[in-house]
Amino acid sequence: MSTDLKNTIFSVNIFNTNTSQWERYTLKGLEPMPKAENLSVYELADYSSDFDKLYTTYIFTDTKTLNQWNNYRKAIGTPISITRAYCSVKHNKDLASKYPGQVAKYSQHMAGKAFDMVPYYGNITLEQMYKIALSYWTFVEPDYSSHVHGDARDPGSPYYPIVQYGSQNVYGATCQDALYYNGYLTLTDIDGIFGDITKNAVIKFQKDHNLTPDGIVGSQTWSALLPDT
């Protein structure tokens, strides 16, 4: 690993699902992750071991996800390693190009709501981790041959929810990241708050892609915004 993640400064953005407000921190990678137990900031970094690349220094997640992690980690009772957590749209696309058919277009990693986890030095098996995960994560990927995937998606849909003017949540940040990926926003516009700048960017994107230019990101706009995998 050429990137010193532990000493990198990260912009940590946590959406508090109880207060419906963003909580923001500037932290070194080695510092404890706020709202989380037994977790350092760098473990959630948008870093790819496949490409030895740190894609961004911002991290987005929410308290629902961190609470599910906390309860799961407590139930495990022993250290485990996170191989993938927050993942930008560009990172997800690069992984999909390398592993065709194995990366979800609507990945919960892009919303900061998913963790891929493996045993730490073999002190627990993947099968044991998987069975425990079923009781603590909203969704657990049934294939645990290489890692256990747990995420805190909204139950009932594999897709992303509608986001529009006034929305504040991790999916709003994902929408902004997708607009940035497509050239309609700048990196500094990604804050998880769907305001005028984001709405205008969505409308321009919709016009350019023959979609209804209403500024609302529903299923058709999400499908066009997110790169195929």
Coordinates of C-alpha atoms in Angstrom, one line a residue:
M1 CA 0.0 0.0 0.0
S2 CA 1.6 3.2 -1.2
T3 CA -1.0 5.5 0.5
D4 CA -0.5 6.1 4.2
L5 CA -4.2 5.9 5.1
K6 CA -3.6 6.1 8.8
N7 CA -2.1 9.6 8.5
T8 CA -4.3 10.9 5.7
I9 CA -6.8 13.6 6.7
F10 CA -10.4 12.6 5.9
S11 CA -13.6 14.5 5.7
V12 CA -16.0 12.3 7.6
N13 CA -19.7 12.9 7.0
I14 CA -22.2 11.0 9.1
F15 CA -26.0 11.5 8.6
N16 CA -27.8 11.1 11.9
T17 CA -31.0 9.3 11.1
N18 CA -32.5 10.3 14.5
T19 CA -32.0 14.0 14.1
S20 CA -32.0 14.1 10.3
Q21 CA -28.9 16.2 10.4
W22 CA -25.4 15.8 9.1
E23 CA -22.5 15.6 11.5
R24 CA -19.1 16.4 10.0
Y25 CA -15.6 15.8 11.2
T26 CA -12.1 16.3 9.9
L27 CA -10.0 13.4 11.2
K28 CA -6.8 11.4 10.6
G29 CA -7.3 7.9 9.3
L30 CA -5.9 6.4 12.5
E31 CA -8.4 8.2 14.7
P32 CA -11.5 6.4 16.0
M33 CA -14.6 6.6 13.8
P34 CA -17.3 8.7 15.5
K35 CA -20.5 6.9 16.5
A36 CA -18.7 3.5 16.0
E37 CA -17.0 1.0 18.2
N38 CA -13.8 -0.8 17.4
L39 CA -13.5 1.1 14.1
S40 CA -10.9 3.5 12.8
V41 CA -11.6 6.2 10.2
Y42 CA -9.2 4.7 7.6
E43 CA -11.1 1.4 7.6
L44 CA -14.0 3.1 5.8
A45 CA -11.8 5.0 3.3
D46 CA -12.6 5.0 -0.4
Y47 CA -9.4 3.0 -1.0
S48 CA -9.0 0.2 -3.5
S49 CA -6.4 -2.5 -2.9
D50 CA -7.1 -3.7 -6.4
F51 CA -5.7 -0.5 -7.9
D52 CA -3.7 0.7 -4.9
K53 CA -5.5 3.9 -5.1
L54 CA -7.3 6.3 -2.7
Y55 CA -10.2 7.7 -4.8
T56 CA -11.3 10.4 -2.4
T57 CA -10.6 11.7 1.1
Y58 CA -14.3 12.1 2.0
I59 CA -16.4 9.4 3.7
F60 CA -20.2 9.2 3.8
T61 CA -22.2 7.0 6.0
D62 CA -25.1 7.2 8.5
T63 CA -25.9 6.2 12.1
K64 CA -28.2 3.4 11.1
T65 CA -25.3 1.7 9.4
L66 CA -22.9 2.4 12.2
N67 CA -25.4 1.1 14.8
Q68 CA -25.7 -2.2 12.8
W69 CA -21.9 -2.5 12.7
N70 CA -21.7 -1.8 16.5
N71 CA -24.2 -4.5 17.3
Y72 CA -22.7 -7.0 14.9
R73 CA -19.1 -6.3 16.1
K74 CA -20.2 -6.8 19.8
A75 CA -21.9 -10.1 18.9
I76 CA -18.8 -11.3 17.1
G77 CA -16.7 -10.4 20.1
T78 CA -13.3 -10.6 18.3
P79 CA -11.5 -8.4 15.8
I80 CA -12.5 -8.6 12.2
S81 CA -11.2 -6.8 9.1
I82 CA -13.1 -4.5 6.7
T83 CA -12.1 -4.9 3.1
R84 CA -14.5 -2.4 1.6
A85 CA -16.9 0.1 3.1
Y86 CA -17.5 3.6 1.5
C87 CA -17.0 3.5 -2.2
S88 CA -17.3 6.4 -4.7
V89 CA -19.1 6.0 -8.0
K90 CA -15.8 6.1 -9.9
H91 CA -14.4 3.4 -7.7
N92 CA -17.5 1.2 -8.1
K93 CA -17.2 1.6 -11.9
D94 CA -13.5 0.6 -11.9
L95 CA -14.3 -2.5 -9.8
A96 CA -17.1 -3.4 -12.2
S97 CA -14.8 -3.1 -15.1
K98 CA -12.3 -5.5 -13.4
Y99 CA -14.9 -7.9 -12.1
P100 CA -17.8 -7.9 -14.7
G101 CA -21.0 -9.2 -13.3
Q102 CA -19.8 -9.2 -9.7
V103 CA -20.4 -5.5 -8.7
A104 CA -23.9 -4.1 -8.2
K105 CA -25.0 -1.0 -10.2
Y106 CA -27.0 0.1 -7.1
S107 CA -24.2 -0.8 -4.6
Q108 CA -24.9 0.2 -1.1
H109 CA -21.2 0.9 -0.7
M110 CA -21.7 4.1 -2.8
A111 CA -24.1 5.3 -0.1
G112 CA -21.7 4.3 2.7
K113 CA -24.2 1.8 4.0
A114 CA -22.3 -1.5 3.4
F115 CA -19.3 -3.3 4.9
D116 CA -17.4 -6.2 3.4
M117 CA -15.7 -8.1 6.2
V118 CA -13.3 -11.0 6.7
P119 CA -11.7 -12.8 9.7
Y120 CA -8.8 -11.0 11.4
Y121 CA -5.9 -13.5 11.3
G122 CA -8.3 -16.5 11.2
N123 CA -9.7 -16.1 14.7
I124 CA -13.3 -16.8 13.3
T125 CA -14.5 -18.4 10.2
L126 CA -16.5 -16.7 7.3
E127 CA -19.3 -19.1 7.9
Q128 CA -19.5 -18.1 11.6
M129 CA -19.4 -14.4 10.6
Y130 CA -22.2 -15.0 8.0
K131 CA -24.5 -16.7 10.4
I132 CA -24.1 -14.0 13.0
A133 CA -24.5 -11.3 10.4
L134 CA -28.0 -12.5 9.5
S135 CA -29.3 -11.3 12.9
Y136 CA -27.7 -7.8 12.8
W137 CA -27.7 -6.4 9.2
T138 CA -30.7 -5.5 7.1
F139 CA -29.3 -7.4 4.2
V140 CA -26.6 -10.0 4.0
E141 CA -25.2 -11.3 0.7
P142 CA -25.8 -15.1 0.5
D143 CA -22.4 -15.7 -1.1
Y144 CA -19.8 -15.5 1.7
S145 CA -17.0 -17.5 -0.1
S146 CA -14.5 -14.6 0.0
H147 CA -16.1 -12.1 2.5
V148 CA -19.3 -11.4 4.4
H149 CA -21.3 -8.4 3.0
G150 CA -23.7 -6.7 5.4
D151 CA -25.6 -3.5 4.6
A152 CA -28.2 -1.3 6.2
R153 CA -30.3 -0.6 3.1
D154 CA -34.0 0.3 3.4
P155 CA -35.8 -3.0 3.4
G156 CA -38.0 -4.0 0.4
S157 CA -36.0 -2.6 -2.6
P158 CA -32.6 -3.3 -4.2
Y159 CA -32.7 0.1 -5.7
Y160 CA -32.1 3.6 -4.4
P161 CA -34.9 5.8 -3.0
I162 CA -36.2 9.0 -4.7
V163 CA -34.1 12.1 -3.8
Q164 CA -35.2 15.6 -4.6
Y165 CA -35.0 19.2 -3.5
G166 CA -34.8 19.3 0.3
S167 CA -33.5 15.8 0.7
Q168 CA -30.7 15.2 3.2
N169 CA -29.3 11.7 3.4
V170 CA -26.5 9.5 2.2
Y171 CA -28.4 8.8 -1.1
G172 CA -28.4 12.6 -1.8
A173 CA -24.6 12.4 -1.5
T174 CA -24.5 9.4 -3.8
C175 CA -26.6 11.4 -6.3
Q176 CA -24.2 14.3 -6.1
D177 CA -21.2 11.9 -6.6
A178 CA -22.9 10.5 -9.7
L179 CA -23.5 14.0 -11.0
Y180 CA -19.8 14.7 -10.3
Y181 CA -18.8 11.5 -12.1
N182 CA -20.8 12.6 -15.1
G183 CA -19.4 16.1 -15.2
Y184 CA -22.4 18.0 -13.8
L185 CA -21.1 19.0 -10.4
T186 CA -17.7 19.6 -8.8
L187 CA -16.2 17.6 -6.0
T188 CA -16.9 20.3 -3.5
D189 CA -20.6 20.2 -4.3
I190 CA -20.9 16.7 -2.7
D191 CA -22.3 17.4 0.8
G192 CA -25.5 15.2 1.0
I193 CA -27.8 18.3 0.9
F194 CA -30.0 18.4 -2.1
G195 CA -30.3 22.2 -2.8
D196 CA -30.6 24.5 -5.7
I197 CA -27.2 23.6 -7.2
T198 CA -27.9 19.9 -7.2
K199 CA -31.5 20.4 -8.5
N200 CA -30.2 22.5 -11.4
A201 CA -27.5 19.9 -12.2
V202 CA -30.1 17.2 -12.2
I203 CA -32.4 19.1 -14.5
K204 CA -29.5 19.7 -16.9
F205 CA -28.6 16.0 -16.8
Q206 CA -32.2 15.0 -17.4
K207 CA -32.5 17.4 -20.4
D208 CA -29.2 16.0 -21.9
H209 CA -30.5 12.4 -21.5
N210 CA -34.1 12.9 -22.8
L211 CA -35.6 12.5 -19.3
T212 CA -38.4 14.5 -17.8
P213 CA -36.6 17.6 -16.5
D214 CA -38.3 17.9 -13.1
G215 CA -35.2 17.8 -10.9
I216 CA -36.4 14.6 -9.1
V217 CA -34.1 11.6 -9.1
G218 CA -36.4 8.6 -9.4
S219 CA -35.7 5.2 -11.0
Q220 CA -35.1 6.4 -14.6
T221 CA -32.8 9.2 -13.6
W222 CA -30.9 6.9 -11.2
S223 CA -30.5 4.3 -13.9
A224 CA -29.1 7.0 -16.3
L225 CA -26.8 8.6 -13.6
L226 CA -25.2 5.4 -12.4
P227 CA -22.7 3.7 -14.7
D228 CA -23.6 0.1 -15.8
T229 CA -21.8 -2.7 -14.1

